[in-house]
Short mmCIF file of C-alpha atoms in Angstrom, two decimals:
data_model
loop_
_atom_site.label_atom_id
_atom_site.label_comp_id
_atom_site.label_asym_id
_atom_site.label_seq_id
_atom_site.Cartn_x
_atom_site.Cartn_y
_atom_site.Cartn_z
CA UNK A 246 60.19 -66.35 -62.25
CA UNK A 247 59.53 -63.61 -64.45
CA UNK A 248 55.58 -64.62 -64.47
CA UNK A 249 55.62 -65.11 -60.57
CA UNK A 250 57.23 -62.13 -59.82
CA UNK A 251 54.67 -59.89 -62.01
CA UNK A 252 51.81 -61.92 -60.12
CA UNK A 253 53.09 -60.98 -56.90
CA UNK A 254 53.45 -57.09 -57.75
CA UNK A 255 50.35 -57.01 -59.22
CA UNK A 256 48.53 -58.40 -55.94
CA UNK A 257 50.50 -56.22 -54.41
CA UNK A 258 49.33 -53.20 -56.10
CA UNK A 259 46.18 -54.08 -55.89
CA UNK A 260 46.33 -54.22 -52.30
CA UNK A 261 47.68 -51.27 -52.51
CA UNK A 262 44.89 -49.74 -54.68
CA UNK A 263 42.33 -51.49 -52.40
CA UNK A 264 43.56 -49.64 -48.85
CA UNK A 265 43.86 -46.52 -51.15
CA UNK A 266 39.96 -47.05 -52.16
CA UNK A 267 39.50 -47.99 -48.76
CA UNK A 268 40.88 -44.87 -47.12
CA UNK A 269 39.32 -42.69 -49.69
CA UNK A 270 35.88 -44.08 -49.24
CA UNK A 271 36.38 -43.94 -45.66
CA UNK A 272 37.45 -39.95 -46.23
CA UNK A 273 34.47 -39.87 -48.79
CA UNK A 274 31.94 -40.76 -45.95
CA UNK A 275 33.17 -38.80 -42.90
CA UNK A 276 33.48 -36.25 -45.37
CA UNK A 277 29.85 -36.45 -46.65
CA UNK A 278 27.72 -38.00 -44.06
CA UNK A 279 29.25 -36.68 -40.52
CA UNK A 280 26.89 -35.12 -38.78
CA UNK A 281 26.54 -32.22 -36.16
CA UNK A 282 23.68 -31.22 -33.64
CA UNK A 283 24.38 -27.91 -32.10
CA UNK A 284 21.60 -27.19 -28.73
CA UNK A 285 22.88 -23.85 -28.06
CA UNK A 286 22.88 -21.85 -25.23
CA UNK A 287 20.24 -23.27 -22.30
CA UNK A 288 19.29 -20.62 -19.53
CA UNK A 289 16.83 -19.56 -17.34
CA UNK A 290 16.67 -16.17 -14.94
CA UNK A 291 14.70 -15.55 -11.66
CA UNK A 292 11.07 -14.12 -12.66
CA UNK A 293 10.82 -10.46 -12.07
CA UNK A 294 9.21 -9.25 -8.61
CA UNK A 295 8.48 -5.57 -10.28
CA UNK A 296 6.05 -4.09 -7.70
CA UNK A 297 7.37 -1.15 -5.40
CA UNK A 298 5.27 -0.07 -2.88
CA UNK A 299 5.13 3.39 -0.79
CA UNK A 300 4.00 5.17 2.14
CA UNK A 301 4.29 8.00 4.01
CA UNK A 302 2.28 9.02 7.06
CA UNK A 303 5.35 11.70 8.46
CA UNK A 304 2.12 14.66 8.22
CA UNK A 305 -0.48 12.29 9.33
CA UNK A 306 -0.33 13.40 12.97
CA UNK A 307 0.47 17.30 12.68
CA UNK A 308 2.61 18.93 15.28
CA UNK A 309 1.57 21.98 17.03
CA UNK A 310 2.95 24.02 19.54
CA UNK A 311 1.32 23.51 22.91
CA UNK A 312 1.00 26.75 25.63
CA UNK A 313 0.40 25.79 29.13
CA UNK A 314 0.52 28.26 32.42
CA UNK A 315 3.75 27.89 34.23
CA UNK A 316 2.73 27.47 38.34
CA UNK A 317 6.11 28.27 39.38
CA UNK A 318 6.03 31.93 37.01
CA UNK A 319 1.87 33.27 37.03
CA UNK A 320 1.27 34.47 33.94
CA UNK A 321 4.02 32.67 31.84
CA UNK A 322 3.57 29.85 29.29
CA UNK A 323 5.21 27.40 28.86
CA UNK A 324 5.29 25.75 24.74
CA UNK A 325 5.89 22.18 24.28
CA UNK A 326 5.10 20.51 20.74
CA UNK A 327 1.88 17.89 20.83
CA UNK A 328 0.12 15.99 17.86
CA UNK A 329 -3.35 16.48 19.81
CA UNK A 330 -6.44 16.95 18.04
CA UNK A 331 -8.14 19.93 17.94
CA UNK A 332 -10.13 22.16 16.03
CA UNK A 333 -8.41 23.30 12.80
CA UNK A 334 -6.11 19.85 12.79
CA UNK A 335 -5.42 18.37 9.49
CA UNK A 336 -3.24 15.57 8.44
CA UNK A 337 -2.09 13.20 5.15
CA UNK A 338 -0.82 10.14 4.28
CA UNK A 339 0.18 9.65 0.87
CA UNK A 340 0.63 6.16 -0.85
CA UNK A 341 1.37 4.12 -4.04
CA UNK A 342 1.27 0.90 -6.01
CA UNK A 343 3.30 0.21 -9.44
CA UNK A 344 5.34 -2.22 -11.00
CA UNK A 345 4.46 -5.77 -12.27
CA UNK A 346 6.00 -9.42 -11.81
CA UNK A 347 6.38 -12.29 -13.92
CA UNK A 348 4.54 -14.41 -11.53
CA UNK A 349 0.55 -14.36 -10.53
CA UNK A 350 0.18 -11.96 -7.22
CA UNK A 351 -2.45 -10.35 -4.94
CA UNK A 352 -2.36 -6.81 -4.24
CA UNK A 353 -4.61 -5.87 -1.43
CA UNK A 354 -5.34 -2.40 0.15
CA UNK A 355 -6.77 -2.13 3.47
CA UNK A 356 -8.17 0.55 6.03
CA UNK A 357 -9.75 0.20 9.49
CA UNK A 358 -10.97 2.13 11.87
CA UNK A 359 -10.09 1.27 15.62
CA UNK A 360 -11.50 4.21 17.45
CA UNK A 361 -12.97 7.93 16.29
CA UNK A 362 -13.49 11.14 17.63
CA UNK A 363 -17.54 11.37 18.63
CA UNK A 364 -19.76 13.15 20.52
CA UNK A 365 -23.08 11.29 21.57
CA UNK A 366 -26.62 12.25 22.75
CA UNK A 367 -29.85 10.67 22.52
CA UNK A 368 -28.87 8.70 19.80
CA UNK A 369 -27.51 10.93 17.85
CA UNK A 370 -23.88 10.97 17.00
CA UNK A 371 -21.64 14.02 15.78
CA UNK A 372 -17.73 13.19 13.85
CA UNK A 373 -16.06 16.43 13.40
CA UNK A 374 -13.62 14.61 11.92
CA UNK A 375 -13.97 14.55 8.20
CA UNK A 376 -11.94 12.53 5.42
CA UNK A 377 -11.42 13.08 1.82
CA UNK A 378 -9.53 10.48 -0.94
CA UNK A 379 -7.54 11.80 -3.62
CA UNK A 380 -5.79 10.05 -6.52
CA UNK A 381 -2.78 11.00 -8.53
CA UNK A 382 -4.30 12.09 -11.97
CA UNK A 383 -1.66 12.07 -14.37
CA UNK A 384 -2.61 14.29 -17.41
CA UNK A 385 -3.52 16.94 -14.43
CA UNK A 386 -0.01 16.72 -12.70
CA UNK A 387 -2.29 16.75 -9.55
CA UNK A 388 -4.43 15.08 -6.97
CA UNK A 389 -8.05 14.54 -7.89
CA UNK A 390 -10.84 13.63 -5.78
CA UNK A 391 -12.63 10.03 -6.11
CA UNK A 392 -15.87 10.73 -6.65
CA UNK A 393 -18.29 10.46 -3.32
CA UNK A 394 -14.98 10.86 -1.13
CA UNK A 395 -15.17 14.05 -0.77
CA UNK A 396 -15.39 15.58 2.97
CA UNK A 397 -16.86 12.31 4.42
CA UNK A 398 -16.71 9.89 7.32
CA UNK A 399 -14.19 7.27 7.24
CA UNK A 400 -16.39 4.56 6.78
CA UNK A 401 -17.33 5.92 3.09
CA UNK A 402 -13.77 5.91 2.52
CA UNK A 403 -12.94 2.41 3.25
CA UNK A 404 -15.84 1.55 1.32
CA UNK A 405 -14.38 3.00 -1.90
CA UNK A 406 -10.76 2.44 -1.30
CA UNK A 407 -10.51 -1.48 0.12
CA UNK A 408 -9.91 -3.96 -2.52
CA UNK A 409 -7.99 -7.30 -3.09
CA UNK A 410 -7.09 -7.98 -6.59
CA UNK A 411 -5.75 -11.38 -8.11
CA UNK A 412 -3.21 -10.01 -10.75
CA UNK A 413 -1.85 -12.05 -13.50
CA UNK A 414 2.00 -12.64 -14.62
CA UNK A 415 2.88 -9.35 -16.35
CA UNK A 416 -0.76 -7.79 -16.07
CA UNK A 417 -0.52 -4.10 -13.88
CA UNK A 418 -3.47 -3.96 -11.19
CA UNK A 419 -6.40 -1.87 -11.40
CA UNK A 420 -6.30 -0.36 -7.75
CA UNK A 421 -2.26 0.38 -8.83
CA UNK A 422 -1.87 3.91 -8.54
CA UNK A 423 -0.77 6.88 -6.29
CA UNK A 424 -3.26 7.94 -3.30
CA UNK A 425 -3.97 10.66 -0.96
CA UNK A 426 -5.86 10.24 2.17
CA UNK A 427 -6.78 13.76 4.28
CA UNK A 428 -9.12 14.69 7.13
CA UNK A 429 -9.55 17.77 8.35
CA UNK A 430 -11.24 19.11 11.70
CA UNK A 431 -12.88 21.79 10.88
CA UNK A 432 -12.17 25.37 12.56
CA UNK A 433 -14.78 28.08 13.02
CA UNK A 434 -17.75 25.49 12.16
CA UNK A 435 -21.14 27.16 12.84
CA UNK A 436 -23.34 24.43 10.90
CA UNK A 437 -25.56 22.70 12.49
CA UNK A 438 -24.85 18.94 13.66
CA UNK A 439 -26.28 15.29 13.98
CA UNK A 440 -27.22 16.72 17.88
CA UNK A 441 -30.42 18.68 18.25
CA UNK A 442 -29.30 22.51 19.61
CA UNK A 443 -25.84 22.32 18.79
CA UNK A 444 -23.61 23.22 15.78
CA UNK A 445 -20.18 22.60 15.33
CA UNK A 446 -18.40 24.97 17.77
CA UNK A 447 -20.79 24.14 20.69
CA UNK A 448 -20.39 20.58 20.55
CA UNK A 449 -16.61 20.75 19.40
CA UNK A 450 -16.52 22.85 23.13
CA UNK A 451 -18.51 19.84 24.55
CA UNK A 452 -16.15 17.59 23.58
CA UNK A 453 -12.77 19.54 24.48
CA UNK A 454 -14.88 19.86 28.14
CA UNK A 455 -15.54 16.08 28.54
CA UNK A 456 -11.66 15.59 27.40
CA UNK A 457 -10.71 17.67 29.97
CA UNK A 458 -12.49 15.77 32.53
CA UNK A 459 -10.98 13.03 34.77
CA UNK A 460 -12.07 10.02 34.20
CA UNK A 461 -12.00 8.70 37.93
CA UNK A 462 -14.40 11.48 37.82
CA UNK A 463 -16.60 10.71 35.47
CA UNK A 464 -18.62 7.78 34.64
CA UNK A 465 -16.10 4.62 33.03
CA UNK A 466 -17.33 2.79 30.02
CA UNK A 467 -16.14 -0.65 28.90
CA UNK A 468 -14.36 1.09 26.18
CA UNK A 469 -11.40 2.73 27.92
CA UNK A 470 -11.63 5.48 25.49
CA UNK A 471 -15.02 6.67 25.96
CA UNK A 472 -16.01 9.74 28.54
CA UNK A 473 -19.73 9.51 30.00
CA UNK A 474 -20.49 12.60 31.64
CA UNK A 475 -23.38 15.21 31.85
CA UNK A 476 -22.21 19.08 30.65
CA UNK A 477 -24.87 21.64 31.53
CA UNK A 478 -27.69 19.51 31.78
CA UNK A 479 -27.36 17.09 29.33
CA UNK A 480 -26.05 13.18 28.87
CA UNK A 481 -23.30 12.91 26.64
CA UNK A 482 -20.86 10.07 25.87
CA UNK A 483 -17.28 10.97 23.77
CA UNK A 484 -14.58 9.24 22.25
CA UNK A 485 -11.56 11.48 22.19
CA UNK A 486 -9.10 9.15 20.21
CA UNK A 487 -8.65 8.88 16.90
CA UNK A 488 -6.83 5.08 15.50
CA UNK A 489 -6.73 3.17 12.20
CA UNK A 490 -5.13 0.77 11.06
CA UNK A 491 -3.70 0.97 7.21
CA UNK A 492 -1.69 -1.81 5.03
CA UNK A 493 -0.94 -2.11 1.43
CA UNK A 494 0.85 -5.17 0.41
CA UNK A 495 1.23 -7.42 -2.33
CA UNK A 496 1.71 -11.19 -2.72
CA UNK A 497 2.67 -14.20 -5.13
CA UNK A 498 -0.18 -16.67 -5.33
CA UNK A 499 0.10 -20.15 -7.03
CA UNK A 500 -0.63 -20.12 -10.65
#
């Protein structure tokens, strides 16, 4: 019994030995092979649409006040406010381009012109309207002149200034910048124009005279805007309106 009884304890301690081995091998190998893969945080944000754009055109058309004869009370005026051209008008329009994006864009300026103040004879054509471009300089804390765009006719100007630019992610455009666009009419101008026999004041006269005129009066072109008519004995043809058309914009393109 004695012998039978030892047998069975010792295959019972063994057993227990073996689920003791067991469980510590099994702690053993959690303990020294488990393994952990951490991805972290995955994100992703809207890319950045950086570019601002301005205009202002409030002094473009100048007000001025206006006098006309009252018929009711000879000899009184009366003063209303107009944006007429005349002699001595000036006007600005001021614009900009900054920022950058995170995605490929087109920035694009544009200027047109739809009709201009002229005077016309034998071929020869006066503007008294004359246009400068300025842009913002930086180190000089001021507007400075682009070279050839200096007291010129508008189609010089859009020559210079138009542009489309394909602008990569993160790259700032070339044309970006801050702008000044001016013209002037000038007052008091006794130089001599594009028309043989006149300089500036006669044929800025000529051309206040032929806006003056009616035109179920005078001769109508095709162009709505246009006065034919003949002032002391000679042909002349205006255009007494003054139109452009101006955009700046910018645009994503595909990559």
């Amino acid at each position: 019994m004695k012998s039978t009884t030892k047998r069975r304890f010792l295959i019972i301690a063994s057993m227990v030995a073996l689920l003791v081995l067991v469980f510590a091998m099994s702690v053993s190998t959690f303990a020294k092979y488990t393994t952990s893969k951490e991805t972290g945080t995955q994100s992703t944000t809207v890319a950045k649409w950086g570019y601002v754009l301005e205009l202002d055109y409030a002094n473009f058309f100048e007000e001025y006040d206006l006098y006309t004869e009252d018929a009711l009370n000879p000899g009184a005026y009366l003063s209303s406010k107009t944006t007429k051209l005349r002699p001595q008008s000036e006007g600005e329009l001021t614009f900009s381009i900054r920022g950058t994006a995170e995605v490929k864009s087109r920035v694009a300026i544009n200027l047109s012109m739809n009709s201009n103040v002229t005077l016309t004879s034998d071929g020869k054509t006066y503007e008294p309207i004359k246009w400068t471009l300025s842009k913002w300089d930086d180190s000089a804390s001021t507007y400075v002149t682009v070279s050839g765009c200096d007291g010129v006719d508008l189609a010089t100007i859009t020559t210079k200034l138009n542009a489309t630019e394909d602008v990569d992610a993160g790259k700032t455009a070339s044309i970006a910048g801050k702008y000044q666009l001016s013209y002037i009419w000038v007052f008091n101008n006794e130089a001599a124009t594009e028309i043989t026999g006149l300089n500036g004041n006669q044929a800025d006269t000529v051309l206040g005279t032929m806006a003056d005129l009616d035109n179920e009066a005078s001769d109508s072109n095709a162009n709505e805007n246009e006065i034919t008519a003949t002032v002391e004995g000679v042909d002349y043809t205006a255009t007494t309106e003054l139109s452009i058309n101006f955009s700046i914009s910018v645009e994503q393109i595909a990559e």
